[in-house]
Amino acid sequence: MVKLVNTFVCNSCGAIHGKWAGRCDACGGWNTLVEEIAEHTTGRTKPRKNGRGIEFTGLQGDTAPLPRMTTGICEFDRVCGGGIVPGSALLVGGDPGIGKSTLMLQAAAKLAMSGKSVVYISGEESVDQVRSRAKRLKMAKAPLQLASETSLGPIMEAIKSQRPDLVVIDSMQTLWTDALAAAPGTVAQVRACAQELTRFAKKTGSAVVLIGHVTKDGQIAGPRVVEHMVDAVLYFEGDRAHQFRILRGVKNRFGPTDEIGVFEMGEQGLAEVPNPSSLFLDGCANGTTGSAVFAGMEGTRPVLTEVQALIAPSPLGTPRRAVVGLDSGRLAMVMAVLEARCGISFAGKDVYLNVAGGLKISEPAADLAVAAALLSSVFDQPLPPKTVVFGEIALSGTIRQVSRTIARLKEANKLGFKNAMIATSEDKSILDTQLDCTIAKTNNLGNLVDRFETNKV
Ligand code: TYD
Ligand code: MG
C-alpha cells in the first residue's frame, strides 16, 4: 500500500522531522522547517515470488575497466580519475564567479566536438549569454544542445527522451520541482532535484554534472546529503585576485581524491597549466627575510610554494595572528613548539603568515617551512638562497621525515634549488640518491634555532 506522508525538512541542515516545530532540534535554527510531501510505503512489501532473495558473489571475477569519456582537458580528466564515467553523477562546487560555468562549458563543448551528445542546461544565464560566452571561448561551433530552464519536470522529460551522454546542470540551486512547496535553492528542493537527477544517471547511463555554489563557510549550499548522493565531488577554488584556479577532488568513487588540476583564467577562458611546480614561486625574491620555499605534494605532483612570515611589534593587548593559505591551528602549534621547546617568544608581537600565489596548504609537511619563515623573520636573517624546506614538527620539537621526500627533492632540483633543510631518518637512501643538493639535516627544531642564533643558517 502506498501512503503519502508529509514530513518536515530543515532548510539549513536537512534534518527530517515528523512534526512541524518552530526550531530545528538538529541545528537549532529558528523557523527553518518546511513541509515536504514524500512518498512512503507502509506495511509489508510483497516477498519475491521465488523467495531466494539476493545472490552473493566473491571478490574475484572479471570486471571490465570503467568506460570513461575524456574531454581532452587533461587537468579536468585527471581530477575525475581519467575522464567522466558514464552513469555517474558529479558535483562541481565553488565560490560564485570563480569559473565553474566557464570550466564546464569548455568541457561540455570539447566532449560535444568529440562526437558525444551533450546537453547544457543553464538556469542562471539565458541562451544568448551562454552563446556569447562560447564565442569568447572560441567554441561556438561545438554541437552542444543548449537550454535555459529551471523547472525539473520539463528538464527530466527532455533528457529522458534524448538520453544524452552528458547533462550539465548550471546550477543546482536554481532548480525546482513542483512536487515540493519549498522555494528554489532551499535544502528540500536541492536535495529532491539532485536525487531525481542522480537516479536518472544511474538508470540510463548518462553522466550528470551538477554545478553548485558554495556558502561563505566553504560548504556546498544545500544539505550534505547531496555530497553523499553523487559519485564525485570536485571543488573549484582559487583567489579571485590571482588568475590561477585549482580543481580539487574531495570525493571520487572512481578515482583518487588527492589530485588537483591547475588552470589559468585568461581572455579565452581557462587554460591548463600542465606543469605547476614553479607557478606559485613567481616573483619570490631571494635573500628576503621571513620567506621559506616549501616543497609540497599536490596529489601525485610536487609543487613548490613560498611561505612568508612577518613579525611586528603589536600595539594591541591581544596580538594578531593572521594566516592566509594555511590552517591557523597549525601556525598556533608551530609557534607553541617554538616557544616551549626553543624559548622563542612571540608575546607582544603580531604574526602574519601568507602562502604566496593563492594556494592553500593542508599538509603537515609545511610545519618546518612555517617555522623557518618565522625564525628568519625573528632573527632578521634570510635563509640561504635556493633552499627548500619541509618536515613535520612533533610537539616534542623533533622533526619527522615526510612521505615522498625524494620526489620533492627531485622537483626542487629540477627548478634549480641546491639546498634542502629536511629531516632524514637513519637509513641513508635519501642521501644516496643522485641529487645535486646539499642537505642540512634538521631532525630537531633546536638545530634550526641554533643555526639562526650562531648566524650559520
Ligand atoms: P563563471 O564561469 O561565470 O563563474 P561561476 O560560474 O563560477 O560563477 O566565471 C566568471 C568569471 O570568469 C568572470 O568574472 C569573468 C571571468 N572570465 C574570464 O576572465 N575570461 C573568460 O574567458 C571567461 C568566459 C570568464
Ligand atoms: Mg555560473
Coordinates of C-alpha atoms and ligand atoms in Angstrom, one line a residue:
M1 CA 0.0 0.0 0.0
V2 CA 1.4 3.4 -0.9
K3 CA 0.5 6.2 1.5
L4 CA 1.5 9.8 1.3
V5 CA 3.2 11.0 4.4
N6 CA 4.1 14.6 5.0
T7 CA 7.5 15.3 6.6
F8 CA 9.1 18.5 7.6
V9 CA 12.6 19.2 6.4
C10 CA 15.0 21.7 7.9
N11 CA 16.2 24.2 5.3
S12 CA 19.6 24.8 6.8
C13 CA 20.7 21.3 7.9
G14 CA 18.4 18.9 6.0
A15 CA 17.2 17.1 9.2
I16 CA 13.8 15.4 8.8
H17 CA 11.1 15.8 11.4
G18 CA 7.8 14.1 11.7
K19 CA 6.0 17.2 13.1
W20 CA 6.4 20.9 12.5
A21 CA 8.3 22.9 15.1
G22 CA 9.4 26.4 15.4
R23 CA 13.0 25.4 16.0
C24 CA 15.0 22.6 14.4
D25 CA 16.3 20.1 17.0
A26 CA 19.3 19.2 15.0
C27 CA 20.8 22.6 14.1
G28 CA 19.0 24.9 16.4
G29 CA 17.8 27.1 13.5
W30 CA 14.5 29.0 14.0
N31 CA 11.7 28.8 11.5
T32 CA 13.6 26.6 9.1
L33 CA 11.3 23.7 8.8
V34 CA 9.3 23.3 5.6
E35 CA 6.7 20.8 4.7
E36 CA 7.6 18.2 2.1
I37 CA 5.3 15.6 0.6
A38 CA 7.1 12.3 0.5
E39 CA 6.1 9.0 -0.8
H40 CA 6.4 6.3 1.8
T41 CA 5.4 2.7 1.5
T42 CA 3.9 1.4 4.7
G43 CA 3.1 -2.1 5.6
R44 CA 5.0 -5.2 4.4
T45 CA 6.3 -5.2 0.8
K46 CA 5.4 -8.3 -1.1
P47 CA 8.1 -11.0 -0.9
R48 CA 9.7 -12.1 -4.2
K49 CA 7.9 -14.9 -5.9
N50 CA 10.8 -17.3 -5.9
G51 CA 11.8 -16.4 -2.3
R52 CA 15.5 -16.6 -3.0
G53 CA 16.4 -13.0 -2.3
I54 CA 19.8 -11.7 -3.5
E55 CA 22.7 -13.8 -4.7
F56 CA 26.2 -13.4 -3.2
T57 CA 29.4 -13.5 -5.2
G58 CA 33.1 -13.4 -4.4
L59 CA 35.7 -10.6 -4.7
Q60 CA 37.3 -12.4 -7.6
G61 CA 35.8 -12.2 -11.0
D62 CA 36.2 -10.4 -14.3
T63 CA 35.2 -6.8 -14.3
A64 CA 35.6 -4.7 -17.4
P65 CA 37.6 -1.5 -16.8
L66 CA 35.3 1.5 -16.3
P67 CA 34.5 3.2 -19.6
R68 CA 35.5 6.9 -19.5
M69 CA 34.6 9.9 -21.5
T70 CA 37.6 12.1 -21.9
T71 CA 37.1 15.7 -22.5
G72 CA 40.7 16.4 -23.7
I73 CA 41.2 18.9 -21.0
C74 CA 43.8 16.8 -19.2
E75 CA 43.8 18.6 -15.9
F76 CA 40.0 18.1 -15.7
D77 CA 40.1 14.4 -16.8
R78 CA 42.9 13.6 -14.3
V79 CA 40.9 15.0 -11.3
C80 CA 37.9 12.9 -12.4
G81 CA 40.2 9.9 -12.3
G82 CA 40.7 9.6 -16.1
G83 CA 37.5 11.0 -17.5
I84 CA 33.8 11.2 -16.7
V85 CA 32.3 7.7 -16.0
P86 CA 29.0 7.2 -17.9
G87 CA 26.1 6.8 -15.5
S88 CA 27.8 8.8 -12.8
A89 CA 26.8 12.0 -11.1
L90 CA 29.4 14.7 -10.5
L91 CA 29.1 17.8 -8.3
V92 CA 31.3 20.8 -9.1
G93 CA 31.3 23.3 -6.3
G94 CA 32.9 26.7 -5.9
D95 CA 32.5 30.3 -5.0
P96 CA 30.3 32.4 -7.3
G97 CA 32.4 33.9 -10.1
I98 CA 35.3 31.5 -9.8
G99 CA 34.8 30.0 -13.2
K100 CA 32.6 26.9 -12.8
S101 CA 30.3 27.7 -15.7
T102 CA 33.3 28.5 -17.8
L103 CA 35.1 25.2 -17.0
M104 CA 32.0 23.1 -17.6
L105 CA 31.1 24.9 -20.8
Q106 CA 34.6 24.2 -22.1
A107 CA 34.5 20.6 -21.0
A108 CA 31.0 20.1 -22.4
A109 CA 31.9 21.7 -25.7
K110 CA 35.0 19.6 -26.1
L111 CA 33.0 16.4 -25.5
A112 CA 30.4 17.5 -28.0
M113 CA 33.1 18.1 -30.5
S114 CA 34.4 14.6 -30.0
G115 CA 31.1 13.2 -31.1
K116 CA 29.2 12.8 -27.8
S117 CA 25.8 14.1 -27.3
V118 CA 25.9 16.8 -24.7
V119 CA 23.1 18.8 -23.1
Y120 CA 23.9 22.0 -21.3
I121 CA 21.0 23.4 -19.2
S122 CA 21.6 26.8 -17.6
G123 CA 19.2 28.1 -15.0
E124 CA 21.3 31.2 -14.3
E125 CA 22.0 32.6 -17.7
S126 CA 20.0 33.0 -20.9
V127 CA 20.8 31.0 -24.0
D128 CA 22.2 34.2 -25.5
Q129 CA 24.6 34.7 -22.6
V130 CA 25.8 31.1 -22.9
R131 CA 26.3 31.6 -26.6
S132 CA 28.3 34.8 -26.2
R133 CA 30.5 33.1 -23.6
A134 CA 31.0 30.1 -26.0
K135 CA 32.0 32.7 -28.7
R136 CA 34.5 34.2 -26.3
L137 CA 35.9 30.7 -25.6
K138 CA 36.2 30.1 -29.4
M139 CA 33.9 27.1 -29.0
A140 CA 30.8 28.5 -30.7
K141 CA 30.9 25.7 -33.3
A142 CA 30.6 22.9 -30.8
P143 CA 27.3 20.9 -31.4
L144 CA 26.1 21.5 -27.9
Q145 CA 22.4 21.3 -27.1
L146 CA 21.6 24.4 -25.0
A147 CA 18.6 25.3 -23.0
S148 CA 17.7 27.8 -20.3
E149 CA 15.3 26.2 -17.8
T150 CA 14.9 25.9 -14.1
S151 CA 11.9 23.6 -13.7
L152 CA 12.9 20.0 -13.2
G153 CA 9.7 18.5 -14.8
P154 CA 10.4 19.6 -18.4
I155 CA 14.1 19.0 -18.0
M156 CA 13.6 15.4 -16.9
E157 CA 11.1 14.9 -19.8
A158 CA 13.6 16.2 -22.3
I159 CA 16.6 14.3 -21.1
K160 CA 14.7 11.0 -20.6
S161 CA 13.6 11.1 -24.2
Q162 CA 17.0 12.2 -25.5
R163 CA 19.3 10.2 -23.3
P164 CA 22.4 12.3 -24.0
D165 CA 25.9 11.1 -22.9
L166 CA 26.3 14.1 -20.6
V167 CA 23.9 16.5 -19.0
V168 CA 25.3 19.7 -17.4
I169 CA 23.0 21.5 -14.9
D170 CA 24.1 25.0 -14.1
S171 CA 23.3 25.4 -11.2
M172 CA 21.7 23.0 -8.8
Q173 CA 20.5 25.9 -6.6
T174 CA 18.3 27.3 -9.4
L175 CA 16.4 24.1 -10.0
W176 CA 12.9 23.5 -8.5
T177 CA 10.4 20.7 -8.7
D178 CA 6.7 21.4 -8.3
A179 CA 6.4 18.3 -6.1
L180 CA 7.6 20.5 -3.2
A181 CA 6.2 23.7 -1.8
A182 CA 9.6 25.0 -0.8
A183 CA 11.3 27.8 -2.7
P184 CA 14.2 27.1 -5.2
G185 CA 17.6 26.9 -3.6
T186 CA 16.2 25.6 -0.3
V187 CA 17.6 22.4 1.1
A188 CA 14.5 20.4 0.3
Q189 CA 14.4 21.5 -3.3
V190 CA 18.1 21.0 -3.9
R191 CA 18.0 17.5 -2.4
A192 CA 14.9 16.4 -4.3
C193 CA 16.3 17.6 -7.6
A194 CA 19.7 16.1 -7.1
Q195 CA 18.1 12.8 -6.1
E196 CA 16.0 12.7 -9.2
L197 CA 18.9 13.6 -11.5
T198 CA 21.3 11.0 -9.9
R199 CA 18.6 8.4 -10.2
F200 CA 18.3 9.3 -13.9
A201 CA 22.1 9.0 -14.3
K202 CA 22.2 5.5 -12.7
K203 CA 19.2 4.3 -14.6
T204 CA 20.1 5.4 -18.1
G205 CA 23.9 5.5 -18.1
S206 CA 24.0 9.3 -18.9
A207 CA 26.6 11.2 -16.9
V208 CA 25.2 14.2 -15.0
V209 CA 27.2 17.1 -13.8
L210 CA 25.7 19.4 -11.2
I211 CA 27.2 22.8 -10.6
G212 CA 26.7 24.0 -7.1
H213 CA 27.5 27.2 -5.2
V214 CA 29.4 27.2 -2.0
T215 CA 28.4 29.1 1.1
K216 CA 30.6 31.5 3.0
D217 CA 32.0 28.8 5.3
G218 CA 33.1 26.8 2.2
Q219 CA 30.4 24.1 2.0
I220 CA 28.2 23.4 -1.0
A221 CA 25.0 25.2 -0.3
G222 CA 22.4 22.6 0.3
P223 CA 22.5 19.6 2.6
R224 CA 25.5 17.4 2.9
V225 CA 23.2 14.6 1.6
V226 CA 23.8 15.9 -1.9
E227 CA 27.5 15.1 -1.5
H228 CA 26.6 11.6 -0.3
M229 CA 24.3 11.1 -3.3
V230 CA 26.7 11.9 -6.1
D231 CA 29.7 9.8 -7.1
A232 CA 32.3 12.5 -7.2
V233 CA 32.6 16.0 -5.7
L234 CA 35.1 18.4 -7.2
Y235 CA 35.8 21.9 -5.8
F236 CA 36.9 24.7 -8.0
E237 CA 38.9 27.1 -5.9
G238 CA 41.3 29.9 -6.1
D239 CA 41.8 33.5 -5.3
R240 CA 39.9 35.9 -7.5
A241 CA 42.8 38.3 -7.2
H242 CA 45.0 35.8 -8.9
Q243 CA 44.4 34.2 -12.2
F244 CA 45.1 30.7 -11.1
R245 CA 42.3 28.2 -10.3
I246 CA 42.6 24.8 -8.7
L247 CA 40.2 22.0 -9.3
R248 CA 40.4 19.6 -6.4
G249 CA 38.7 16.2 -6.0
V250 CA 37.3 15.8 -2.5
K251 CA 35.3 12.6 -3.2
N252 CA 35.5 10.2 -6.0
R253 CA 34.1 6.7 -6.2
F254 CA 36.0 6.1 -9.4
G255 CA 39.4 7.5 -8.8
P256 CA 41.9 9.2 -6.4
T257 CA 40.8 12.2 -4.4
D258 CA 44.1 13.9 -3.8
E259 CA 44.6 15.1 -7.4
I260 CA 44.5 18.7 -8.4
G261 CA 44.1 20.3 -11.7
V262 CA 45.6 23.8 -12.2
F263 CA 44.1 26.3 -14.6
E264 CA 44.8 29.9 -15.5
M265 CA 41.9 32.2 -16.2
G266 CA 42.6 34.3 -19.2
E267 CA 41.0 36.2 -22.1
Q268 CA 39.8 32.9 -23.7
G269 CA 38.6 31.1 -20.7
L270 CA 40.5 28.6 -18.7
A271 CA 43.9 27.4 -19.9
E272 CA 45.5 24.3 -18.5
V273 CA 48.8 24.6 -16.5
P274 CA 50.3 21.2 -17.1
N275 CA 53.5 21.8 -15.0
P276 CA 52.5 23.9 -12.0
S277 CA 55.5 23.2 -9.8
S278 CA 57.1 26.6 -10.2
L279 CA 53.9 28.5 -10.7
F280 CA 53.4 29.7 -7.2
L281 CA 57.0 30.8 -6.8
D282 CA 56.8 33.6 -9.4
G283 CA 58.3 36.8 -8.0
C284 CA 59.8 35.0 -5.0
A285 CA 62.8 37.2 -4.0
N286 CA 65.9 35.5 -2.8
G287 CA 67.6 37.0 0.2
T288 CA 64.5 38.5 1.8
T289 CA 63.9 37.6 5.5
G290 CA 60.8 35.8 6.6
S291 CA 60.5 33.7 3.4
A292 CA 60.9 30.0 3.0
V293 CA 60.2 27.8 0.0
F294 CA 58.2 24.7 0.8
A295 CA 58.2 21.7 -1.5
G296 CA 54.7 20.2 -1.1
M297 CA 52.8 17.5 -2.8
E298 CA 49.5 18.2 -4.5
G299 CA 48.2 14.8 -5.4
T300 CA 50.9 13.0 -7.2
R301 CA 52.8 16.1 -8.2
P302 CA 55.3 18.2 -6.2
V303 CA 54.5 21.9 -6.1
L304 CA 56.9 24.5 -4.7
T305 CA 55.4 27.4 -2.8
E306 CA 56.7 30.3 -0.9
V307 CA 55.7 30.7 2.7
Q308 CA 56.1 34.2 4.0
A309 CA 56.1 35.4 7.6
L310 CA 56.2 38.8 9.2
I311 CA 56.6 39.5 12.9
A312 CA 55.9 43.0 14.0
P313 CA 55.6 44.7 17.4
S314 CA 51.9 44.8 18.4
P315 CA 50.1 47.8 19.9
L316 CA 47.3 45.5 20.9
G317 CA 46.7 43.7 24.2
T318 CA 46.0 40.5 22.3
P319 CA 48.4 40.4 19.4
R320 CA 47.1 39.5 16.0
R321 CA 47.8 36.2 14.3
A322 CA 46.7 36.4 10.7
V323 CA 47.1 33.4 8.3
V324 CA 46.3 33.1 4.6
G325 CA 46.5 29.8 2.9
L326 CA 47.2 27.7 5.9
D327 CA 45.3 26.3 8.9
S328 CA 45.6 28.8 11.7
G329 CA 45.6 25.9 14.2
R330 CA 48.8 24.6 12.6
L331 CA 50.5 28.0 12.9
A332 CA 49.5 28.2 16.6
M333 CA 51.0 24.8 17.1
V334 CA 54.3 25.6 15.4
M335 CA 54.5 28.8 17.5
A336 CA 53.8 27.0 20.7
V337 CA 56.5 24.4 20.0
L338 CA 59.0 27.3 19.2
E339 CA 58.1 29.0 22.5
A340 CA 58.0 25.9 24.7
R341 CA 60.9 23.9 23.3
C342 CA 63.2 26.6 21.9
G343 CA 62.5 29.6 24.0
I344 CA 61.4 31.9 21.1
S345 CA 58.8 34.2 22.4
F346 CA 56.1 35.8 20.3
A347 CA 54.5 37.7 23.2
G348 CA 53.5 41.2 22.3
K349 CA 54.2 40.6 18.6
D350 CA 51.8 40.4 15.7
V351 CA 52.4 37.4 13.5
Y352 CA 51.3 37.3 9.8
L353 CA 51.7 34.3 7.6
N354 CA 51.0 34.1 4.0
V355 CA 51.2 31.4 1.3
A356 CA 52.1 33.2 -1.9
G357 CA 50.1 32.7 -5.1
G358 CA 46.7 31.9 -3.6
L359 CA 47.5 28.2 -2.9
K360 CA 46.0 26.5 0.2
I361 CA 48.4 24.1 2.0
S362 CA 47.0 21.4 4.2
E363 CA 50.0 19.1 4.5
P364 CA 51.7 18.9 8.0
A365 CA 54.9 18.7 6.0
A366 CA 54.7 22.5 5.8
D367 CA 55.4 22.9 9.5
L368 CA 59.2 23.2 9.1
A369 CA 58.8 25.8 6.3
V370 CA 56.5 27.8 8.6
A371 CA 59.0 27.5 11.4
A372 CA 61.9 28.5 9.1
A373 CA 60.0 31.6 7.8
L374 CA 59.0 32.6 11.4
L375 CA 62.6 32.2 12.6
S376 CA 64.0 34.1 9.6
S377 CA 61.7 37.0 10.5
V378 CA 62.5 36.8 14.2
F379 CA 66.3 36.8 13.7
D380 CA 66.1 39.1 10.6
Q381 CA 68.2 36.6 8.6
P382 CA 67.3 35.3 5.2
L383 CA 67.6 31.5 4.5
P384 CA 70.4 30.6 2.1
P385 CA 69.4 31.2 -1.5
K386 CA 67.7 28.4 -3.4
T387 CA 66.7 26.4 -0.3
V388 CA 63.7 24.2 0.0
V389 CA 62.3 23.3 3.5
F390 CA 59.9 20.6 4.5
G391 CA 59.2 18.3 7.5
E392 CA 56.5 17.7 10.1
I393 CA 57.1 19.1 13.6
A394 CA 56.1 17.0 16.5
L395 CA 55.0 18.6 19.8
S396 CA 58.3 17.4 21.3
G397 CA 60.2 19.6 18.9
T398 CA 61.6 16.7 16.8
I399 CA 61.0 16.8 13.1
R400 CA 59.7 13.8 11.3
Q401 CA 60.6 12.8 7.8
V402 CA 57.7 13.1 5.4
S403 CA 56.5 10.9 2.6
R404 CA 57.8 11.3 -0.9
T405 CA 60.9 13.1 0.2
I406 CA 62.9 12.1 -2.9
A407 CA 60.1 13.2 -5.3
R408 CA 60.0 16.6 -3.6
L409 CA 63.8 17.0 -3.7
K410 CA 64.0 15.9 -7.4
E411 CA 61.4 18.6 -8.3
A412 CA 63.3 21.2 -6.3
N413 CA 66.5 20.2 -8.0
K414 CA 64.9 20.5 -11.4
L415 CA 63.9 24.1 -10.6
G416 CA 67.5 24.9 -9.6
F417 CA 67.2 24.6 -5.8
K418 CA 70.5 23.3 -4.5
N419 CA 69.9 23.3 -0.7
A420 CA 67.4 21.5 1.4
M421 CA 66.5 21.7 5.1
I422 CA 64.8 18.4 5.9
A423 CA 64.6 15.7 8.4
T424 CA 66.2 12.5 7.3
S425 CA 65.9 9.1 9.0
E426 CA 68.9 6.9 9.7
D427 CA 68.6 4.9 6.6
K428 CA 70.7 6.7 4.0
S429 CA 68.6 6.0 1.0
I430 CA 67.9 9.8 0.5
L431 CA 71.4 10.8 0.9
D432 CA 72.5 8.1 -1.6
T433 CA 70.1 9.2 -4.3
Q434 CA 71.8 11.1 -7.0
L435 CA 70.8 14.6 -6.3
D436 CA 72.7 17.8 -6.8
C437 CA 71.5 19.1 -3.5
T438 CA 73.2 19.9 -0.1
I439 CA 71.0 18.6 2.6
A440 CA 71.1 20.3 6.0
K441 CA 69.9 17.6 8.3
T442 CA 67.3 19.2 10.6
N443 CA 66.0 16.5 12.9
N444 CA 65.1 18.8 15.7
L445 CA 63.7 22.3 15.8
G446 CA 66.5 23.2 18.2
N447 CA 69.1 22.5 15.4
L448 CA 67.4 25.1 13.3
V449 CA 67.2 27.7 16.1
D450 CA 70.9 27.1 16.8
R451 CA 71.8 27.8 13.2
F452 CA 70.0 31.1 13.3
E453 CA 71.5 32.0 16.7
T454 CA 75.0 31.3 15.5
N455 CA 74.4 33.0 12.2
K456 CA 75.1 29.8 10.3
V457 CA 71.8 29.1 8.7
Ligands
TYD1 P1 31.9 32.0 -14.4 O1 32.3 30.7 -15.1 O2 30.7 32.7 -14.8 O3 31.8 31.7 -12.8 P2 30.8 30.8 -12.0 O4 30.0 30.0 -12.9 O5 31.7 30.0 -11.1 O6 30.0 31.8 -11.1 O7 33.2 32.9 -14.5 C1 33.1 34.2 -14.2 C2 34.4 34.9 -14.2 O8 35.4 34.5 -15.1 C3 34.1 36.4 -14.6 O9 34.5 37.2 -13.5 C4 34.9 36.6 -15.8 C5 35.9 35.6 -15.9 N1 36.2 35.1 -17.3 C6 37.4 35.4 -17.8 O10 38.2 36.1 -17.2 N2 37.7 35.0 -19.1 C7 36.8 34.3 -19.8 O11 37.1 33.9 -21.0 C8 35.5 34.0 -19.2 C9 34.5 33.2 -20.0 C10 35.3 34.4 -18.0
MG2 MG 28.0 30.3 -13.3

